[in-house]
Amino acid sequence: SLSLILAVSFVVLHRFREMRGAAVEPVANPLTDEQSKTQVLEPARDNVAAGNLRGVSGTYLLMSCESNDDPPYQGAVYLNFDVPGVMETPKFFGSVATAMTTHGFREGQPPNRHPGGRTLTRNGVTVIFYRNDDTSTRGTMQIYGECRNVTDHRQDPTGWVDITAALRR
């Protein structure tokens, strides 16, 4: 019976570890705060330039990948930019996506709840853009980096930081 108990315990504990998955495993190659920012700021600049975006403003935040503001963290950029009229927006978004694919991005599934929006990925960075829900003349672009920053930022002041000037090359 001791052998049976040990065998069952081994199977249960092994199964428990498998259910947790890679999301709770230690990050193999962590990023610094500056690397996390660069990982999303460079694609933001690429998108602005290649997509010929006008009226751009942007903010940056190092955000938790967990629900409790615990590590790991990822860099996140939110951009707002001008879009043409409603009828021209699909063509405009198509040209932005085409320009970005020439810069190594791959197009993915369209974003939920944003008809006509696009999703692009490159080297662990995800870019989602769509017409702004509140202002029809503006578009929104969200850029998310990898969850590889393990520095504890729970006590840091939070808030989006204006990076509009840094988006211009």
GROMACS .gro file of C-alpha atoms in nm:
model
  169
    1SER     CA    1   0.000   0.000   0.000
    2LEU     CA    2   0.291   0.238   0.062
    3SER     CA    3   0.409   0.181  -0.297
    4LEU     CA    4   0.059   0.253  -0.425
    5ILE     CA    5   0.037   0.576  -0.224
    6LEU     CA    6   0.379   0.691  -0.350
    7ALA     CA    7   0.290   0.607  -0.709
    8VAL     CA    8  -0.041   0.795  -0.692
    9SER     CA    9   0.129   1.093  -0.525
   10PHE     CA   10   0.391   1.103  -0.799
   11VAL     CA   11   0.127   1.099  -1.074
   12VAL     CA   12  -0.085   1.366  -0.902
   13LEU     CA   13   0.211   1.598  -0.839
   14HIS     CA   14   0.344   1.548  -1.192
   15ARG     CA   15  -0.002   1.625  -1.334
   16PHE     CA   16  -0.030   1.936  -1.115
   17ARG     CA   17   0.301   2.069  -1.251
   18GLU     CA   18   0.188   2.005  -1.610
   19MET     CA   19  -0.134   2.199  -1.552
   20ARG     CA   20   0.058   2.508  -1.440
   21GLY     CA   21   0.250   2.513  -1.769
   22ALA     CA   22   0.516   2.748  -1.899
   23ALA     CA   23   0.333   3.057  -1.772
   24VAL     CA   24   0.462   2.998  -1.420
   25GLU     CA   25   0.807   2.869  -1.512
   26PRO     CA   26   1.097   3.106  -1.446
   27VAL     CA   27   1.182   3.331  -1.741
   28ALA     CA   28   1.488   3.185  -1.915
   29ASN     CA   29   1.619   3.510  -2.071
   30PRO     CA   30   1.480   3.805  -1.875
   31LEU     CA   31   1.474   4.157  -2.015
   32THR     CA   32   1.577   4.475  -1.834
   33ASP     CA   33   1.339   4.769  -1.807
   34GLU     CA   34   1.520   4.944  -2.094
   35GLN     CA   35   1.513   4.631  -2.312
   36SER     CA   36   1.139   4.593  -2.249
   37LYS     CA   37   1.083   4.951  -2.360
   38THR     CA   38   1.305   4.920  -2.667
   39GLN     CA   39   1.130   4.598  -2.765
   40VAL     CA   40   0.803   4.789  -2.823
   41LEU     CA   41   0.933   5.137  -2.902
   42GLU     CA   42   1.128   5.026  -3.211
   43PRO     CA   43   0.826   4.854  -3.372
   44ALA     CA   44   0.619   5.161  -3.285
   45ARG     CA   45   0.866   5.381  -3.474
   46ASP     CA   46   0.867   5.130  -3.762
   47ASN     CA   47   0.488   5.139  -3.779
   48VAL     CA   48   0.473   5.516  -3.773
   49ALA     CA   49   0.733   5.551  -4.050
   50ALA     CA   50   0.635   5.258  -4.275
   51GLY     CA   51   0.262   5.318  -4.235
   52ASN     CA   52   0.307   5.691  -4.298
   53LEU     CA   53   0.091   5.760  -3.994
   54ARG     CA   54  -0.009   6.122  -3.931
   55GLY     CA   55  -0.115   6.302  -3.614
   56VAL     CA   56   0.058   6.040  -3.399
   57SER     CA   57   0.063   6.050  -3.021
   58GLY     CA   58   0.178   5.767  -2.799
   59THR     CA   59   0.223   5.645  -2.444
   60TYR     CA   60   0.427   5.368  -2.283
   61LEU     CA   61   0.372   5.150  -1.977
   62LEU     CA   62   0.554   4.856  -1.823
   63MET     CA   63   0.257   4.636  -1.738
   64SER     CA   64   0.218   4.314  -1.547
   65CYS     CA   65   0.140   3.995  -1.734
   66GLU     CA   66  -0.028   3.865  -1.419
   67SER     CA   67  -0.357   3.971  -1.266
   68ASN     CA   68  -0.200   4.096  -0.939
   69ASP     CA   69   0.065   4.335  -1.077
   70ASP     CA   70   0.320   4.061  -1.007
   71PRO     CA   71   0.617   3.990  -1.235
   72PRO     CA   72   0.677   3.917  -1.516
   73TYR     CA   73   0.610   4.243  -1.698
   74GLN     CA   74   0.591   4.347  -2.060
   75GLY     CA   75   0.636   4.676  -2.239
   76ALA     CA   76   0.320   4.821  -2.391
   77VAL     CA   77   0.274   5.115  -2.628
   78TYR     CA   78  -0.058   5.275  -2.719
   79LEU     CA   79  -0.060   5.497  -3.026
   80ASN     CA   80  -0.333   5.717  -3.164
   81PHE     CA   81  -0.320   5.841  -3.522
   82ASP     CA   82  -0.534   5.998  -3.793
   83VAL     CA   83  -0.733   5.773  -4.026
   84PRO     CA   84  -0.915   5.867  -4.346
   85GLY     CA   85  -1.292   5.851  -4.382
   86VAL     CA   86  -1.485   5.537  -4.294
   87MET     CA   87  -1.493   5.413  -4.655
   88GLU     CA   88  -1.116   5.462  -4.705
   89THR     CA   89  -1.005   5.310  -4.374
   90PRO     CA   90  -0.998   4.943  -4.488
   91LYS     CA   91  -0.769   5.034  -4.779
   92PHE     CA   92  -0.554   5.248  -4.547
   93PHE     CA   93  -0.523   4.965  -4.290
   94GLY     CA   94  -0.437   4.726  -4.573
   95SER     CA   95  -0.155   4.955  -4.688
   96VAL     CA   96  -0.022   4.986  -4.331
   97ALA     CA   97  -0.028   4.605  -4.294
   98THR     CA   98   0.145   4.559  -4.630
   99ALA     CA   99   0.414   4.811  -4.536
  100MET     CA  100   0.473   4.633  -4.207
  101THR     CA  101   0.500   4.288  -4.369
  102THR     CA  102   0.789   4.424  -4.576
  103HIS     CA  103   0.955   4.503  -4.240
  104GLY     CA  104   0.931   4.143  -4.119
  105PHE     CA  105   0.588   4.145  -3.955
  106ARG     CA  106   0.341   3.866  -4.021
  107GLU     CA  107  -0.030   3.924  -4.031
  108GLY     CA  108  -0.241   3.729  -3.784
  109GLN     CA  109  -0.607   3.691  -3.695
  110PRO     CA  110  -0.805   4.017  -3.688
  111PRO     CA  111  -0.868   4.156  -3.339
  112ASN     CA  112  -1.196   4.075  -3.167
  113ARG     CA  113  -1.455   4.351  -3.131
  114HIS     CA  114  -1.277   4.573  -3.385
  115PRO     CA  115  -1.414   4.516  -3.737
  116GLY     CA  116  -1.157   4.597  -4.003
  117GLY     CA  117  -0.869   4.597  -3.755
  118ARG     CA  118  -0.542   4.414  -3.811
  119THR     CA  119  -0.300   4.211  -3.598
  120LEU     CA  120   0.070   4.178  -3.682
  121THR     CA  121   0.352   3.993  -3.505
  122ARG     CA  122   0.731   3.993  -3.520
  123ASN     CA  123   0.991   3.848  -3.280
  124GLY     CA  124   0.747   3.810  -2.990
  125VAL     CA  125   0.594   4.157  -3.036
  126THR     CA  126   0.222   4.189  -3.117
  127VAL     CA  127   0.074   4.493  -3.292
  128ILE     CA  128  -0.303   4.545  -3.301
  129PHE     CA  129  -0.457   4.841  -3.480
  130TYR     CA  130  -0.814   4.946  -3.550
  131ARG     CA  131  -1.042   5.248  -3.586
  132ASN     CA  132  -1.088   5.422  -3.252
  133ASP     CA  133  -1.422   5.332  -3.098
  134ASP     CA  134  -1.485   5.683  -2.966
  135THR     CA  135  -1.347   5.907  -3.243
  136SER     CA  136  -1.406   5.797  -3.602
  137THR     CA  137  -1.121   6.013  -3.738
  138ARG     CA  138  -0.859   5.841  -3.521
  139GLY     CA  139  -0.704   5.498  -3.514
  140THR     CA  140  -0.560   5.312  -3.216
  141MET     CA  141  -0.252   5.091  -3.222
  142GLN     CA  142  -0.158   4.869  -2.928
  143ILE     CA  143   0.191   4.717  -2.922
  144TYR     CA  144   0.279   4.449  -2.668
  145GLY     CA  145   0.622   4.300  -2.597
  146GLU     CA  146   0.713   3.969  -2.442
  147CYS     CA  147   0.648   3.889  -2.074
  148ARG     CA  148   1.018   3.863  -1.989
  149ASN     CA  149   1.087   4.148  -1.745
  150VAL     CA  150   1.114   3.991  -1.399
  151THR     CA  151   1.211   4.302  -1.202
  152ASP     CA  152   0.959   4.361  -0.924
  153HIS     CA  153   0.767   4.682  -1.002
  154ARG     CA  154   0.479   4.638  -0.758
  155GLN     CA  155   0.584   4.943  -0.554
  156ASP     CA  156   0.656   5.168  -0.856
  157PRO     CA  157   0.426   5.458  -0.935
  158THR     CA  158   0.209   5.357  -1.228
  159GLY     CA  159   0.077   5.546  -1.525
  160TRP     CA  160   0.126   5.588  -1.893
  161VAL     CA  161   0.429   5.794  -1.999
  162ASP     CA  162   0.410   6.020  -2.306
  163ILE     CA  163   0.650   5.897  -2.577
  164THR     CA  164   0.518   6.105  -2.867
  165ALA     CA  165   0.853   6.279  -2.925
  166ALA     CA  166   1.038   5.945  -2.920
  167LEU     CA  167   0.823   5.812  -3.204
  168ARG     CA  168   0.974   6.051  -3.455
  169ARG     CA  169   1.296   5.936  -3.618
   0.00000   0.00000   0.00000
